[in-house]
mmCIF file of C-alpha atoms in Angstrom:
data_model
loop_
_atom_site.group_PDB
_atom_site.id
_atom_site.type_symbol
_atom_site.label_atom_id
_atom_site.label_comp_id
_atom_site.label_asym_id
_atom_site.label_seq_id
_atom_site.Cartn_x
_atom_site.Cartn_y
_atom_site.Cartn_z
ATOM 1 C CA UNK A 1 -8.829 15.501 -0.594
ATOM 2 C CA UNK A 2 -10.648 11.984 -1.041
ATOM 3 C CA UNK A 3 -7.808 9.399 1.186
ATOM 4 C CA UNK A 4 -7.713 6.348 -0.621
ATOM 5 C CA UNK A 5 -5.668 4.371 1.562
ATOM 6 C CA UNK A 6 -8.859 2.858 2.793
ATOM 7 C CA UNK A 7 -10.760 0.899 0.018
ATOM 8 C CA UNK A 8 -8.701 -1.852 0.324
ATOM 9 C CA UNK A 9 -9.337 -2.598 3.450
ATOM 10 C CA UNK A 10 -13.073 -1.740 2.902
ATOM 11 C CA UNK A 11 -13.187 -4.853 0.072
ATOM 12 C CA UNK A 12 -11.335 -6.900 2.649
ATOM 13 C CA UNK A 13 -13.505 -6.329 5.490
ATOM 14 C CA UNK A 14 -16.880 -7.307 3.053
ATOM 15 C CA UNK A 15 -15.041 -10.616 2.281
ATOM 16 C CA UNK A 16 -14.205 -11.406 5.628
ATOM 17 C CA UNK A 17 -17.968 -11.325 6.505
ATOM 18 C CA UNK A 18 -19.838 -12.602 3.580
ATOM 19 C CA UNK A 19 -16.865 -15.198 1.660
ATOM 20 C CA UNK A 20 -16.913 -12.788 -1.726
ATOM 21 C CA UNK A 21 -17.880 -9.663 -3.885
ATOM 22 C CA UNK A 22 -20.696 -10.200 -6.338
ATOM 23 C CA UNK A 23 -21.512 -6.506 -6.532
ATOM 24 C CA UNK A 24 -20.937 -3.375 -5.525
ATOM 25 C CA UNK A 25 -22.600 0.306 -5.580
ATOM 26 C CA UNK A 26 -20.569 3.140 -5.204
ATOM 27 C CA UNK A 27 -22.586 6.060 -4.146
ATOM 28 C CA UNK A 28 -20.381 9.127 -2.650
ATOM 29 C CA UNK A 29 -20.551 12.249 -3.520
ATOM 30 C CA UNK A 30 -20.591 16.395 -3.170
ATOM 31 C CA UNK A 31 -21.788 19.032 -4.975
ATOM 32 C CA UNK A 32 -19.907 22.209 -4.817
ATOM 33 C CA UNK A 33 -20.700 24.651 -7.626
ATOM 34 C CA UNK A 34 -21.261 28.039 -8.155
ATOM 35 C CA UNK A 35 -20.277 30.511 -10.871
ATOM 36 C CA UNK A 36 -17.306 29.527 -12.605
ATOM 37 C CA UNK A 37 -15.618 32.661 -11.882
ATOM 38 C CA UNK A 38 -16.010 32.409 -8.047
ATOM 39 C CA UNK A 39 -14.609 28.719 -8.006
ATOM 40 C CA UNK A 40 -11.506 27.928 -6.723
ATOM 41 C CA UNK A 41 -8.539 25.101 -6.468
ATOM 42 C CA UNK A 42 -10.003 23.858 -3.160
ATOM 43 C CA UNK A 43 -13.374 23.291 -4.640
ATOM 44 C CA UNK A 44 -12.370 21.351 -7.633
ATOM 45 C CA UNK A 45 -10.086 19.302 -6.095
ATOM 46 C CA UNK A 46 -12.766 18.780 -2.852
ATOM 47 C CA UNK A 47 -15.310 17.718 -5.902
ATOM 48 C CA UNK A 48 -13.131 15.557 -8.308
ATOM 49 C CA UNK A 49 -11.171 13.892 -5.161
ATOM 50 C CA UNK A 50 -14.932 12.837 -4.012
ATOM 51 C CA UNK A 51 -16.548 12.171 -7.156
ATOM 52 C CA UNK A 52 -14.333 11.154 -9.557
ATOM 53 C CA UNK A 53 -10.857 9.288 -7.561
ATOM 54 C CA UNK A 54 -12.555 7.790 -5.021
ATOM 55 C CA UNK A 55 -14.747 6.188 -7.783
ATOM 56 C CA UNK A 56 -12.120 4.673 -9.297
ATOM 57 C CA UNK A 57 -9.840 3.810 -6.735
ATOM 58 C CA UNK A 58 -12.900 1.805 -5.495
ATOM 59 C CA UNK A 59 -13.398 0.443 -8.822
ATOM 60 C CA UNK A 60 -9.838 -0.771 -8.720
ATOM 61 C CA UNK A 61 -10.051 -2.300 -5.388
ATOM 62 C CA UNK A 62 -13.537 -4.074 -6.434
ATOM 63 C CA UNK A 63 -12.490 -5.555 -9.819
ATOM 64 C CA UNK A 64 -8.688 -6.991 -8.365
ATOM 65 C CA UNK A 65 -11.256 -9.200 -5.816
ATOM 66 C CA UNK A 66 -13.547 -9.770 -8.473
ATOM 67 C CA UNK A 67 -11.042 -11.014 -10.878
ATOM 68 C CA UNK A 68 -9.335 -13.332 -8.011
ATOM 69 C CA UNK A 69 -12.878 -15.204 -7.700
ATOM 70 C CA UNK A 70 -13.302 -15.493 -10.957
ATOM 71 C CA UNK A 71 -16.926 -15.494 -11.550
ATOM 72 C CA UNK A 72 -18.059 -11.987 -12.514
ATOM 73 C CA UNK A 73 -19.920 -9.572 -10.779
ATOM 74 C CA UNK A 74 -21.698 -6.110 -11.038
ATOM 75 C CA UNK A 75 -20.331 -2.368 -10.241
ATOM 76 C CA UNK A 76 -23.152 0.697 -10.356
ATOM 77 C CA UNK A 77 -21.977 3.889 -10.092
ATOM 78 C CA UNK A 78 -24.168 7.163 -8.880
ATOM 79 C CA UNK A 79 -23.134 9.860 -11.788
ATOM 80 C CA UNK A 80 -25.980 12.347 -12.483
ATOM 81 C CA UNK A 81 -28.473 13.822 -15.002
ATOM 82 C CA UNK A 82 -26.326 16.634 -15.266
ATOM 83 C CA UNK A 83 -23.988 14.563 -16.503
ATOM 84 C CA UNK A 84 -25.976 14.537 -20.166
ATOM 85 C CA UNK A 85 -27.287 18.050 -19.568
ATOM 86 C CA UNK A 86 -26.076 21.897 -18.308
ATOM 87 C CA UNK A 87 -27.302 23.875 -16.144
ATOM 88 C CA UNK A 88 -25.921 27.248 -14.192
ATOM 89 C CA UNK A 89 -23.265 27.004 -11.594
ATOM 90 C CA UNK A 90 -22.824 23.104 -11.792
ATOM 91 C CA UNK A 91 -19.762 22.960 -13.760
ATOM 92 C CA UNK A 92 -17.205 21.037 -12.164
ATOM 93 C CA UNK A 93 -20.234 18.969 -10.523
ATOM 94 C CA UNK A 94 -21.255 18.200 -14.189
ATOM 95 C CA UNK A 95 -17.398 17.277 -14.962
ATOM 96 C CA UNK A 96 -16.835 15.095 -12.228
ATOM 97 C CA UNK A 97 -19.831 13.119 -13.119
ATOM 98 C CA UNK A 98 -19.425 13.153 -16.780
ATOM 99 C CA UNK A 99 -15.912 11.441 -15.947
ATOM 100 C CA UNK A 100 -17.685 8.952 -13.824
ATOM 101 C CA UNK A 101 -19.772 8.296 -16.989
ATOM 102 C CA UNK A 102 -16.899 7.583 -19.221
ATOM 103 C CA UNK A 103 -14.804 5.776 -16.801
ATOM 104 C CA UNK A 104 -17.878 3.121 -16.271
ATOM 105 C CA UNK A 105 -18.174 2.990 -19.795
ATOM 106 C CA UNK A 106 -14.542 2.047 -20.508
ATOM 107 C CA UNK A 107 -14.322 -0.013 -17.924
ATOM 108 C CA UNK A 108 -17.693 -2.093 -18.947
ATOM 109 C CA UNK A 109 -15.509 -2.740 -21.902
ATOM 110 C CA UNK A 110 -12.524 -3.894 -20.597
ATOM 111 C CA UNK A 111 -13.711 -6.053 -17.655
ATOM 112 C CA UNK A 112 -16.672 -7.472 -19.958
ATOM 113 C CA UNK A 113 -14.444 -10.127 -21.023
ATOM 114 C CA UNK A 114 -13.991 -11.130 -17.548
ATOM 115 C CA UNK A 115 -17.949 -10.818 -16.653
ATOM 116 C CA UNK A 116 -18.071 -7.843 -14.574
ATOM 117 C CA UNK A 117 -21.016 -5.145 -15.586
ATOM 118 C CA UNK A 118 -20.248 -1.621 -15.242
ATOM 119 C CA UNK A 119 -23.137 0.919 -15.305
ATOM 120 C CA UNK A 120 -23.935 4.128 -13.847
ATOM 121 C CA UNK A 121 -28.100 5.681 -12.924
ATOM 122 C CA UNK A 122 -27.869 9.289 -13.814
ATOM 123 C CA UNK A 123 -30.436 10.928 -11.285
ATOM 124 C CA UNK A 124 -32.003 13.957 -11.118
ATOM 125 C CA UNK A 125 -32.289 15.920 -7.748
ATOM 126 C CA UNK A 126 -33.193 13.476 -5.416
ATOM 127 C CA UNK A 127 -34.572 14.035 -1.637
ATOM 128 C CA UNK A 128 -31.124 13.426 0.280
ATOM 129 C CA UNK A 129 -29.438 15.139 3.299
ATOM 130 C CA UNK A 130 -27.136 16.973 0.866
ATOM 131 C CA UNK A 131 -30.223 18.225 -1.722
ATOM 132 C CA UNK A 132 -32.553 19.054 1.642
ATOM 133 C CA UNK A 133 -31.217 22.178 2.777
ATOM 134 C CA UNK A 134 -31.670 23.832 -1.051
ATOM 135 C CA UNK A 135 -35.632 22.171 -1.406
ATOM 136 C CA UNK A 136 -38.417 24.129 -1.278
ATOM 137 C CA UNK A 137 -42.344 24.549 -1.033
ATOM 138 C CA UNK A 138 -43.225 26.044 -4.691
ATOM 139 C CA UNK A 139 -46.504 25.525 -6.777
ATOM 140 C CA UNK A 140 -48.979 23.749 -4.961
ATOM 141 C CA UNK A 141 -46.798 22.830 -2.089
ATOM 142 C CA UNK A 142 -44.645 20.452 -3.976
ATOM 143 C CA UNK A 143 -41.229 20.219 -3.649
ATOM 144 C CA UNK A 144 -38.964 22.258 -5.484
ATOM 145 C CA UNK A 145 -34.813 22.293 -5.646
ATOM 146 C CA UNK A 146 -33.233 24.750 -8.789
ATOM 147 C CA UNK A 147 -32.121 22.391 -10.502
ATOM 148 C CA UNK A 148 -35.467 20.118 -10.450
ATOM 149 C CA UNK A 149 -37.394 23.204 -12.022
ATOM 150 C CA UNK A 150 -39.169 21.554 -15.610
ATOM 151 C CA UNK A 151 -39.381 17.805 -14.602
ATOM 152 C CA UNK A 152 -42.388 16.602 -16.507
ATOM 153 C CA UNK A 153 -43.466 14.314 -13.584
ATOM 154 C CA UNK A 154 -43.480 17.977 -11.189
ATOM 155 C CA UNK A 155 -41.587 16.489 -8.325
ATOM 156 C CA UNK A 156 -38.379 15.442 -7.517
ATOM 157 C CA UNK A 157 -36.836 12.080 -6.954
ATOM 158 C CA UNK A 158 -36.717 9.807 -3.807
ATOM 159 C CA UNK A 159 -33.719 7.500 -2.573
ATOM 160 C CA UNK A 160 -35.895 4.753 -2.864
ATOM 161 C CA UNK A 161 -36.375 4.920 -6.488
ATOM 162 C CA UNK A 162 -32.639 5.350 -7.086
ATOM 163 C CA UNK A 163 -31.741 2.524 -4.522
ATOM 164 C CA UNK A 164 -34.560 -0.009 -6.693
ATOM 165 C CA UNK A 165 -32.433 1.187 -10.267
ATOM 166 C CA UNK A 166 -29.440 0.464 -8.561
ATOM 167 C CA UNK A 167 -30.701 -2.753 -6.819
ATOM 168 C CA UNK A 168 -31.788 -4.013 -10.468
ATOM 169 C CA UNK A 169 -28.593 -3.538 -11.993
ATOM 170 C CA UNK A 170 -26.894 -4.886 -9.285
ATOM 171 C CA UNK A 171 -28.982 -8.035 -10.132
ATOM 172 C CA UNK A 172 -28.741 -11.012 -12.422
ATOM 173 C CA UNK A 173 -31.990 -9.947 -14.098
ATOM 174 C CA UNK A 174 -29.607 -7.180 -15.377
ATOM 175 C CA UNK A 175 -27.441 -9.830 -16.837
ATOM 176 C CA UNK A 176 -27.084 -8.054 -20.386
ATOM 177 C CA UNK A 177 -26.968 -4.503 -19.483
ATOM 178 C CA UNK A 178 -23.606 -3.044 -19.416
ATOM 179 C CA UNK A 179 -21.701 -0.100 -20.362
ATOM 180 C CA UNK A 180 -24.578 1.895 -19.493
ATOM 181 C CA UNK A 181 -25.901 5.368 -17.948
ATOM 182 C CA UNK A 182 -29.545 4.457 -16.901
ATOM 183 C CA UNK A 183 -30.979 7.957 -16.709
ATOM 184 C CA UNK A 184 -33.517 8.342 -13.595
ATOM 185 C CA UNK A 185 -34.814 11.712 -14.010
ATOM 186 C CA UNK A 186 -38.619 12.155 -14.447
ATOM 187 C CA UNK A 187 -38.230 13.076 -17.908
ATOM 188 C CA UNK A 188 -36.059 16.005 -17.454
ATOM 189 C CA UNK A 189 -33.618 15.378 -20.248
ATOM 190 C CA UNK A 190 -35.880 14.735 -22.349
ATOM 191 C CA UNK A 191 -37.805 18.031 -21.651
#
């Protein structure tokens, strides 16, 4: 299970060292999937606790010290492409991102009043640690993952491009965008 007893303290310690919380990006997560009839308790609660509580508990922990400056700020999320699309053995992967979705989206309108953004990038597979292990050499020698088969630009995502999305909404050139899920995914949801 996700401990939450932490965040607090994480907010704390990033106003000790810099004064103050303009933005934040909160970026955990775990996959776990399979066939729904071979999941179990211990796998959705593993997945939600990760994806989906932690999110918010650090939500709640960034807006309080947002509010107490009083001068806005930004919060991106990580949810996921297959958060707006299905695909086999991802179910409770899809959910817990899906609920990141809609919890950045009501919060974008509740804490717009106060000036804080809320948005989420929806990615497709992206070259990580976790996604590594499940990437392969297919056509051509370009990378393939199961879940990146049919993306119209024929290769999967790197961190950088999700850390430059995130870095712009972080941003004030982002200074109107909020409430949204910025989809990253090579045209895959589209296809």
């Amino acid at each position: 299970m996700a401990k939450t007893s932490g965040i607090s303290g994480l907010v704390t310690e990033v106003v000790s060292r810099y004064g103050r919380l303009d933005c934040a990006f909160n970026n955990a997560g775990v996959s776990g999937g399979g066939p729904i009839e071979t999941l179990d308790e211990k796998t959705w609660d593993s997945v939600i606790d990760t994806n989906l509580k932690s999110a918010f508990f650090c939500l709640k922990a960034q807006v309080i010290q947002m509010k107490a400056q009083g001068t806005g700020g930004s919060i991106v999320f990580t949810a996921s492409a297959l958060a707006n699309i299905g695909a086999v053995g991802t179910s409770i992967y899809s959910a817990s991102k899906g609920g990141v979705v809609a919890m950045a989206r009501a919060a974008a309108v509740e804490l717009g009043p106060a000036g804080i953004r809320v948005n989420t990038i929806n990615p497709s597979v992206t070259l990580t640690p976790m996604t590594a292990p499940r990437v392969t050499k297919g056509v051509a020698g370009k990378l393939e993952h199961p879940f990146g088969v049919g993306i119209p630009l024929g290769r999967l995502a790197e961190a950088e491009e999700m850390a430059q999305v995130a870095a712009f909404l972080l941003s004030d050139r982002s200074s109107y965008i909020n409430g949204q899920a910025i989809v990253v995914d090579g045209g895959q949801t589209a296809a």
